Amino acid sequence: MALSVELGGGTLSEIYQSAKKVLLRTRDGLERLERLEHAGGGIDSPDLSISVKRDISQIQSLCTEMDRLWRSVGAKSQRDLWKRKVEQIAEEAQSLKDSLDRYDARNQKRATEARERAELLGRANGDGAHVMRIFDEEAQARDSVRNSARMLEETNATGEAILRKYAEQREFLKRAQRKALDVLNTVGLSNSVLKLIERRNRVDQWIKYAGMILTVVVLFLIWRWRR
């Protein structure tokens, strides 16, 4: 893990080349850690993990030194070029650090889960009857919940049937009401027609009587005129 140049010495180009070499070594080490994790069901390699962490710290130190040196470059074009190169190395180092942090978090999670499983198995082996009693109580609780749900479904079905019956009765009453209104309307129309006929008959009678009286008067006048 030793550097070819110390942080306090070497040119910017030499430090950059050293950082690139350490970066490649770090990436390779992290890939080996991930291969071990996936191939071995979560196998951890503490030595390799520590080595990768040390390499990342070394790259970050080199980036700090390069960040100081590129600012001293005279030509602006060269200064901008070195700035981009240093930023790229720093970003890759940060990305590797994030990947290593995620790897450590997964290892920590696996260790915690393994410890909890061991504690659970220990409690189960030490007090099997207690565990079985817990399972029985949970089973009874589930049965009670299922029975309650079934009763609620039956009650709901009964309520829906009653509501449907009420709806049918309401429709029947509406139809009966419409028929009654039709009958009443028909009766009302018949009464109107009868009244109209009676009134017409009375008018006809008055016309007949008036005609008779008029005829008598005319005959009387003719008789008087001829005398």
PDB file of C-alpha atoms in Angstrom:
ATOM      1  CA  MET A   1       0.000   0.000   0.000  1.00  0.00           C
ATOM      2  CA  ALA A   2       3.029   2.316   0.029  1.00  0.00           C
ATOM      3  CA  LEU A   3       2.973   5.363  -2.277  1.00  0.00           C
ATOM      4  CA  SER A   4       5.617   5.859  -4.933  1.00  0.00           C
ATOM      5  CA  VAL A   5       5.795   9.514  -3.801  1.00  0.00           C
ATOM      6  CA  GLU A   6       5.075  11.089  -0.471  1.00  0.00           C
ATOM      7  CA  LEU A   7       2.278  13.583  -0.049  1.00  0.00           C
ATOM      8  CA  GLY A   8       4.677  16.405   0.480  1.00  0.00           C
ATOM      9  CA  GLY A   9       6.756  15.750  -2.653  1.00  0.00           C
ATOM     10  CA  GLY A  10       6.508  14.789  -6.313  1.00  0.00           C
ATOM     11  CA  THR A  11       5.041  16.576  -9.264  1.00  0.00           C
ATOM     12  CA  LEU A  12       1.351  16.885  -9.960  1.00  0.00           C
ATOM     13  CA  SER A  13       1.636  14.355 -12.771  1.00  0.00           C
ATOM     14  CA  GLU A  14       3.439  11.823 -10.548  1.00  0.00           C
ATOM     15  CA  ILE A  15       0.872  12.143  -7.782  1.00  0.00           C
ATOM     16  CA  TYR A  16      -1.920  11.800 -10.347  1.00  0.00           C
ATOM     17  CA  GLN A  17      -0.417   8.570 -11.717  1.00  0.00           C
ATOM     18  CA  SER A  18      -0.061   7.213  -8.183  1.00  0.00           C
ATOM     19  CA  ALA A  19      -3.704   8.062  -7.464  1.00  0.00           C
ATOM     20  CA  LYS A  20      -4.800   6.265 -10.645  1.00  0.00           C
ATOM     21  CA  LYS A  21      -2.899   3.118  -9.625  1.00  0.00           C
ATOM     22  CA  VAL A  22      -4.386   3.101  -6.141  1.00  0.00           C
ATOM     23  CA  LEU A  23      -7.821   3.748  -7.648  1.00  0.00           C
ATOM     24  CA  LEU A  24      -7.546   0.688  -9.897  1.00  0.00           C
ATOM     25  CA  ARG A  25      -6.371  -1.438  -6.971  1.00  0.00           C
ATOM     26  CA  THR A  26      -9.251  -0.192  -4.830  1.00  0.00           C
ATOM     27  CA  ARG A  27     -11.823  -0.928  -7.516  1.00  0.00           C
ATOM     28  CA  ASP A  28     -10.438  -4.439  -7.939  1.00  0.00           C
ATOM     29  CA  GLY A  29     -10.528  -5.058  -4.183  1.00  0.00           C
ATOM     30  CA  LEU A  30     -14.129  -3.871  -3.923  1.00  0.00           C
ATOM     31  CA  GLU A  31     -15.166  -6.110  -6.813  1.00  0.00           C
ATOM     32  CA  ARG A  32     -13.571  -9.092  -5.054  1.00  0.00           C
ATOM     33  CA  LEU A  33     -15.478  -8.259  -1.881  1.00  0.00           C
ATOM     34  CA  GLU A  34     -18.765  -8.174  -3.779  1.00  0.00           C
ATOM     35  CA  ARG A  35     -17.981 -11.445  -5.580  1.00  0.00           C
ATOM     36  CA  LEU A  36     -17.308 -13.130  -2.250  1.00  0.00           C
ATOM     37  CA  GLU A  37     -20.546 -11.710  -0.884  1.00  0.00           C
ATOM     38  CA  HIS A  38     -22.687 -13.055  -3.714  1.00  0.00           C
ATOM     39  CA  ALA A  39     -20.887 -16.347  -4.301  1.00  0.00           C
ATOM     40  CA  GLY A  40     -20.515 -17.370  -0.670  1.00  0.00           C
ATOM     41  CA  GLY A  41     -23.888 -16.366   0.717  1.00  0.00           C
ATOM     42  CA  GLY A  42     -22.613 -13.269   2.479  1.00  0.00           C
ATOM     43  CA  ILE A  43     -19.018 -14.304   3.273  1.00  0.00           C
ATOM     44  CA  ASP A  44     -17.028 -11.391   4.652  1.00  0.00           C
ATOM     45  CA  SER A  45     -13.297 -10.774   4.246  1.00  0.00           C
ATOM     46  CA  PRO A  46     -12.274  -8.349   7.002  1.00  0.00           C
ATOM     47  CA  ASP A  47      -8.664  -8.037   5.826  1.00  0.00           C
ATOM     48  CA  LEU A  48      -9.660  -7.179   2.276  1.00  0.00           C
ATOM     49  CA  SER A  49     -12.293  -4.743   3.522  1.00  0.00           C
ATOM     50  CA  ILE A  50      -9.725  -2.950   5.700  1.00  0.00           C
ATOM     51  CA  SER A  51      -7.302  -2.814   2.770  1.00  0.00           C
ATOM     52  CA  VAL A  52      -9.950  -1.222   0.525  1.00  0.00           C
ATOM     53  CA  LYS A  53     -10.764   1.353   3.196  1.00  0.00           C
ATOM     54  CA  ARG A  54      -7.093   2.228   3.547  1.00  0.00           C
ATOM     55  CA  ASP A  55      -6.721   2.635  -0.220  1.00  0.00           C
ATOM     56  CA  ILE A  56      -9.741   4.957  -0.371  1.00  0.00           C
ATOM     57  CA  SER A  57      -8.286   7.110   2.401  1.00  0.00           C
ATOM     58  CA  GLN A  58      -5.000   7.207   0.507  1.00  0.00           C
ATOM     59  CA  ILE A  59      -6.732   8.359  -2.697  1.00  0.00           C
ATOM     60  CA  GLN A  60      -8.542  11.096  -0.809  1.00  0.00           C
ATOM     61  CA  SER A  61      -5.236  12.293   0.659  1.00  0.00           C
ATOM     62  CA  LEU A  62      -3.690  12.342  -2.813  1.00  0.00           C
ATOM     63  CA  CYS A  63      -6.672  14.330  -4.094  1.00  0.00           C
ATOM     64  CA  THR A  64      -6.117  16.881  -1.344  1.00  0.00           C
ATOM     65  CA  GLU A  65      -2.480  17.242  -2.384  1.00  0.00           C
ATOM     66  CA  MET A  66      -3.370  17.482  -6.092  1.00  0.00           C
ATOM     67  CA  ASP A  67      -6.053  20.059  -5.340  1.00  0.00           C
ATOM     68  CA  ARG A  68      -3.343  22.207  -3.774  1.00  0.00           C
ATOM     69  CA  LEU A  69      -0.934  21.710  -6.679  1.00  0.00           C
ATOM     70  CA  TRP A  70      -3.228  22.311  -9.659  1.00  0.00           C
ATOM     71  CA  ARG A  71      -4.062  25.762  -8.333  1.00  0.00           C
ATOM     72  CA  SER A  72      -0.399  26.677  -8.757  1.00  0.00           C
ATOM     73  CA  VAL A  73      -0.326  25.829 -12.473  1.00  0.00           C
ATOM     74  CA  GLY A  74       0.372  28.978 -14.482  1.00  0.00           C
ATOM     75  CA  ALA A  75      -1.482  28.382 -17.758  1.00  0.00           C
ATOM     76  CA  LYS A  76      -5.245  28.628 -17.388  1.00  0.00           C
ATOM     77  CA  SER A  77      -5.932  25.876 -19.931  1.00  0.00           C
ATOM     78  CA  GLN A  78      -3.609  23.485 -18.067  1.00  0.00           C
ATOM     79  CA  ARG A  79      -5.073  24.565 -14.757  1.00  0.00           C
ATOM     80  CA  ASP A  80      -8.620  23.809 -15.956  1.00  0.00           C
ATOM     81  CA  LEU A  81      -7.485  20.456 -17.343  1.00  0.00           C
ATOM     82  CA  TRP A  82      -5.889  19.398 -14.065  1.00  0.00           C
ATOM     83  CA  LYS A  83      -8.892  20.629 -12.153  1.00  0.00           C
ATOM     84  CA  ARG A  84     -11.162  18.294 -14.140  1.00  0.00           C
ATOM     85  CA  LYS A  85      -8.745  15.378 -13.704  1.00  0.00           C
ATOM     86  CA  VAL A  86      -8.522  15.857  -9.949  1.00  0.00           C
ATOM     87  CA  GLU A  87     -12.292  16.216  -9.633  1.00  0.00           C
ATOM     88  CA  GLN A  88     -12.763  12.999 -11.607  1.00  0.00           C
ATOM     89  CA  ILE A  89     -10.404  11.093  -9.296  1.00  0.00           C
ATOM     90  CA  ALA A  90     -12.171  12.539  -6.244  1.00  0.00           C
ATOM     91  CA  GLU A  91     -15.610  11.580  -7.600  1.00  0.00           C
ATOM     92  CA  GLU A  92     -14.488   8.015  -8.330  1.00  0.00           C
ATOM     93  CA  ALA A  93     -13.003   7.738  -4.852  1.00  0.00           C
ATOM     94  CA  GLN A  94     -16.257   8.960  -3.319  1.00  0.00           C
ATOM     95  CA  SER A  95     -18.230   6.463  -5.424  1.00  0.00           C
ATOM     96  CA  LEU A  96     -15.999   3.622  -4.213  1.00  0.00           C
ATOM     97  CA  LYS A  97     -16.412   4.810  -0.635  1.00  0.00           C
ATOM     98  CA  ASP A  98     -20.206   4.818  -1.021  1.00  0.00           C
ATOM     99  CA  SER A  99     -20.108   1.278  -2.423  1.00  0.00           C
ATOM    100  CA  LEU A 100     -17.935   0.132   0.466  1.00  0.00           C
ATOM    101  CA  ASP A 101     -20.296   1.775   2.963  1.00  0.00           C
ATOM    102  CA  ARG A 102     -23.224  -0.103   1.423  1.00  0.00           C
ATOM    103  CA  TYR A 103     -21.232  -3.331   1.594  1.00  0.00           C
ATOM    104  CA  ASP A 104     -20.476  -2.719   5.285  1.00  0.00           C
ATOM    105  CA  ALA A 105     -24.153  -1.946   5.938  1.00  0.00           C
ATOM    106  CA  ARG A 106     -25.194  -5.232   4.334  1.00  0.00           C
ATOM    107  CA  ASN A 107     -22.645  -7.110   6.425  1.00  0.00           C
ATOM    108  CA  GLN A 108     -23.896  -5.409   9.565  1.00  0.00           C
ATOM    109  CA  LYS A 109     -27.478  -6.297   8.681  1.00  0.00           C
ATOM    110  CA  ARG A 110     -26.580  -9.938   8.066  1.00  0.00           C
ATOM    111  CA  ALA A 111     -24.713 -10.109  11.365  1.00  0.00           C
ATOM    112  CA  THR A 112     -27.681  -8.613  13.223  1.00  0.00           C
ATOM    113  CA  GLU A 113     -30.120 -11.029  11.591  1.00  0.00           C
ATOM    114  CA  ALA A 114     -27.874 -13.993  12.393  1.00  0.00           C
ATOM    115  CA  ARG A 115     -27.633 -12.906  16.030  1.00  0.00           C
ATOM    116  CA  GLU A 116     -31.400 -12.488  16.280  1.00  0.00           C
ATOM    117  CA  ARG A 117     -31.986 -15.923  14.744  1.00  0.00           C
ATOM    118  CA  ALA A 118     -29.564 -17.466  17.203  1.00  0.00           C
ATOM    119  CA  GLU A 119     -31.309 -15.774  20.115  1.00  0.00           C
ATOM    120  CA  LEU A 120     -34.705 -16.905  18.845  1.00  0.00           C
ATOM    121  CA  LEU A 121     -33.542 -20.492  18.441  1.00  0.00           C
ATOM    122  CA  GLY A 122     -32.015 -20.377  21.896  1.00  0.00           C
ATOM    123  CA  ARG A 123     -35.271 -19.209  23.422  1.00  0.00           C
ATOM    124  CA  ALA A 124     -37.219 -21.817  21.463  1.00  0.00           C
ATOM    125  CA  ASN A 125     -34.930 -24.643  22.601  1.00  0.00           C
ATOM    126  CA  GLY A 126     -35.001 -23.451  26.188  1.00  0.00           C
ATOM    127  CA  ASP A 127     -38.755 -22.972  26.435  1.00  0.00           C
ATOM    128  CA  GLY A 128     -40.502 -24.956  23.703  1.00  0.00           C
ATOM    129  CA  ALA A 129     -43.770 -25.175  25.613  1.00  0.00           C
ATOM    130  CA  HIS A 130     -43.933 -21.403  25.897  1.00  0.00           C
ATOM    131  CA  VAL A 131     -43.401 -21.037  22.161  1.00  0.00           C
ATOM    132  CA  MET A 132     -46.095 -23.623  21.410  1.00  0.00           C
ATOM    133  CA  ARG A 133     -48.485 -21.810  23.734  1.00  0.00           C
ATOM    134  CA  ILE A 134     -47.819 -18.581  21.872  1.00  0.00           C
ATOM    135  CA  PHE A 135     -48.527 -20.337  18.573  1.00  0.00           C
ATOM    136  CA  ASP A 136     -51.764 -21.787  19.981  1.00  0.00           C
ATOM    137  CA  GLU A 137     -52.887 -18.381  21.189  1.00  0.00           C
ATOM    138  CA  GLU A 138     -52.129 -16.874  17.800  1.00  0.00           C
ATOM    139  CA  ALA A 139     -54.067 -19.671  16.075  1.00  0.00           C
ATOM    140  CA  GLN A 140     -57.041 -19.100  18.381  1.00  0.00           C
ATOM    141  CA  ALA A 141     -56.891 -15.390  17.704  1.00  0.00           C
ATOM    142  CA  ARG A 142     -56.875 -16.029  13.954  1.00  0.00           C
ATOM    143  CA  ASP A 143     -59.862 -18.389  14.291  1.00  0.00           C
ATOM    144  CA  SER A 144     -61.722 -15.779  16.315  1.00  0.00           C
ATOM    145  CA  VAL A 145     -61.018 -13.148  13.694  1.00  0.00           C
ATOM    146  CA  ARG A 146     -62.218 -15.469  10.924  1.00  0.00           C
ATOM    147  CA  ASN A 147     -65.421 -16.281  12.846  1.00  0.00           C
ATOM    148  CA  SER A 148     -66.070 -12.601  13.455  1.00  0.00           C
ATOM    149  CA  ALA A 149     -65.490 -11.840   9.799  1.00  0.00           C
ATOM    150  CA  ARG A 150     -67.893 -14.622   8.783  1.00  0.00           C
ATOM    151  CA  MET A 151     -70.575 -13.318  11.159  1.00  0.00           C
ATOM    152  CA  LEU A 152     -70.131  -9.826   9.778  1.00  0.00           C
ATOM    153  CA  GLU A 153     -70.482 -11.141   6.230  1.00  0.00           C
ATOM    154  CA  GLU A 154     -73.674 -13.028   7.147  1.00  0.00           C
ATOM    155  CA  THR A 155     -75.110  -9.965   8.879  1.00  0.00           C
ATOM    156  CA  ASN A 156     -74.220  -7.832   5.902  1.00  0.00           C
ATOM    157  CA  ALA A 157     -75.853 -10.327   3.518  1.00  0.00           C
ATOM    158  CA  THR A 158     -79.034 -10.350   5.645  1.00  0.00           C
ATOM    159  CA  GLY A 159     -79.132  -6.567   5.680  1.00  0.00           C
ATOM    160  CA  GLU A 160     -78.688  -6.434   1.918  1.00  0.00           C
ATOM    161  CA  ALA A 161     -81.536  -8.935   1.449  1.00  0.00           C
ATOM    162  CA  ILE A 162     -83.829  -6.827   3.656  1.00  0.00           C
ATOM    163  CA  LEU A 163     -82.929  -3.689   1.738  1.00  0.00           C
ATOM    164  CA  ARG A 164     -83.626  -5.433  -1.571  1.00  0.00           C
ATOM    165  CA  LYS A 165     -87.031  -6.557  -0.221  1.00  0.00           C
ATOM    166  CA  TYR A 166     -87.838  -3.016   0.844  1.00  0.00           C
ATOM    167  CA  ALA A 167     -86.814  -1.778  -2.582  1.00  0.00           C
ATOM    168  CA  GLU A 168     -89.111  -4.311  -4.274  1.00  0.00           C
ATOM    169  CA  GLN A 169     -92.011  -3.318  -2.018  1.00  0.00           C
ATOM    170  CA  ARG A 170     -91.369   0.338  -2.749  1.00  0.00           C
ATOM    171  CA  GLU A 171     -91.471  -0.322  -6.489  1.00  0.00           C
ATOM    172  CA  PHE A 172     -94.726  -2.259  -6.045  1.00  0.00           C
ATOM    173  CA  LEU A 173     -96.264   0.625  -4.086  1.00  0.00           C
ATOM    174  CA  LYS A 174     -95.117   3.083  -6.733  1.00  0.00           C
ATOM    175  CA  ARG A 175     -96.774   1.027  -9.474  1.00  0.00           C
ATOM    176  CA  ALA A 176     -99.987   0.762  -7.427  1.00  0.00           C
ATOM    177  CA  GLN A 177     -99.939   4.502  -6.843  1.00  0.00           C
ATOM    178  CA  ARG A 178     -99.512   5.171 -10.557  1.00  0.00           C
ATOM    179  CA  LYS A 179    -102.440   2.869 -11.370  1.00  0.00           C
ATOM    180  CA  ALA A 180    -104.626   4.577  -8.772  1.00  0.00           C
ATOM    181  CA  LEU A 181    -103.756   7.963 -10.230  1.00  0.00           C
ATOM    182  CA  ASP A 182    -104.600   6.686 -13.708  1.00  0.00           C
ATOM    183  CA  VAL A 183    -107.987   5.456 -12.458  1.00  0.00           C
ATOM    184  CA  LEU A 184    -108.659   8.748 -10.727  1.00  0.00           C
ATOM    185  CA  ASN A 185    -107.723  10.650 -13.855  1.00  0.00           C
ATOM    186  CA  THR A 186    -110.033   8.433 -15.901  1.00  0.00           C
ATOM    187  CA  VAL A 187    -112.912   8.936 -13.450  1.00  0.00           C
ATOM    188  CA  GLY A 188    -112.320  12.659 -13.454  1.00  0.00           C
ATOM    189  CA  LEU A 189    -112.445  12.703 -17.255  1.00  0.00           C
ATOM    190  CA  SER A 190    -115.687  10.687 -17.289  1.00  0.00           C
ATOM    191  CA  ASN A 191    -117.324  13.111 -14.859  1.00  0.00           C
ATOM    192  CA  SER A 192    -116.315  16.020 -17.044  1.00  0.00           C
ATOM    193  CA  VAL A 193    -117.811  14.374 -20.126  1.00  0.00           C
ATOM    194  CA  LEU A 194    -121.090  13.627 -18.304  1.00  0.00           C
ATOM    195  CA  LYS A 195    -121.356  17.196 -17.099  1.00  0.00           C
ATOM    196  CA  LEU A 196    -120.732  18.449 -20.624  1.00  0.00           C
ATOM    197  CA  ILE A 197    -123.454  16.167 -22.013  1.00  0.00           C
ATOM    198  CA  GLU A 198    -125.951  17.282 -19.385  1.00  0.00           C
ATOM    199  CA  ARG A 199    -125.188  20.918 -20.109  1.00  0.00           C
ATOM    200  CA  ARG A 200    -125.618  20.302 -23.842  1.00  0.00           C
ATOM    201  CA  ASN A 201    -128.962  18.583 -23.239  1.00  0.00           C
ATOM    202  CA  ARG A 202    -130.210  21.518 -21.224  1.00  0.00           C
ATOM    203  CA  VAL A 203    -129.174  23.931 -23.967  1.00  0.00           C
ATOM    204  CA  ASP A 204    -130.905  21.789 -26.581  1.00  0.00           C
ATOM    205  CA  GLN A 205    -134.089  21.785 -24.514  1.00  0.00           C
ATOM    206  CA  TRP A 206    -133.990  25.574 -24.176  1.00  0.00           C
ATOM    207  CA  ILE A 207    -133.477  25.892 -27.919  1.00  0.00           C
ATOM    208  CA  LYS A 208    -136.418  23.550 -28.555  1.00  0.00           C
ATOM    209  CA  TYR A 209    -138.703  25.452 -26.224  1.00  0.00           C
ATOM    210  CA  ALA A 210    -137.611  28.782 -27.665  1.00  0.00           C
ATOM    211  CA  GLY A 211    -138.263  27.496 -31.175  1.00  0.00           C
ATOM    212  CA  MET A 212    -141.733  26.322 -30.214  1.00  0.00           C
ATOM    213  CA  ILE A 213    -142.585  29.651 -28.614  1.00  0.00           C
ATOM    214  CA  LEU A 214    -141.202  31.541 -31.597  1.00  0.00           C
ATOM    215  CA  THR A 215    -143.259  29.394 -33.965  1.00  0.00           C
ATOM    216  CA  VAL A 216    -146.471  30.053 -31.989  1.00  0.00           C
ATOM    217  CA  VAL A 217    -145.773  33.781 -31.973  1.00  0.00           C
ATOM    218  CA  VAL A 218    -145.147  33.832 -35.725  1.00  0.00           C
ATOM    219  CA  LEU A 219    -148.352  31.859 -36.436  1.00  0.00           C
ATOM    220  CA  PHE A 220    -150.313  34.184 -34.189  1.00  0.00           C
ATOM    221  CA  LEU A 221    -148.947  37.234 -35.962  1.00  0.00           C
ATOM    222  CA  ILE A 222    -149.798  35.764 -39.389  1.00  0.00           C
ATOM    223  CA  TRP A 223    -153.307  34.960 -38.236  1.00  0.00           C
ATOM    224  CA  ARG A 224    -153.832  38.497 -36.957  1.00  0.00           C
ATOM    225  CA  TRP A 225    -152.450  40.019 -40.131  1.00  0.00           C
ATOM    226  CA  ARG A 226    -154.822  38.056 -42.361  1.00  0.00           C
ATOM    227  CA  ARG A 227    -157.836  39.158 -40.393  1.00  0.00           C
TER     228      ARG A 227
END
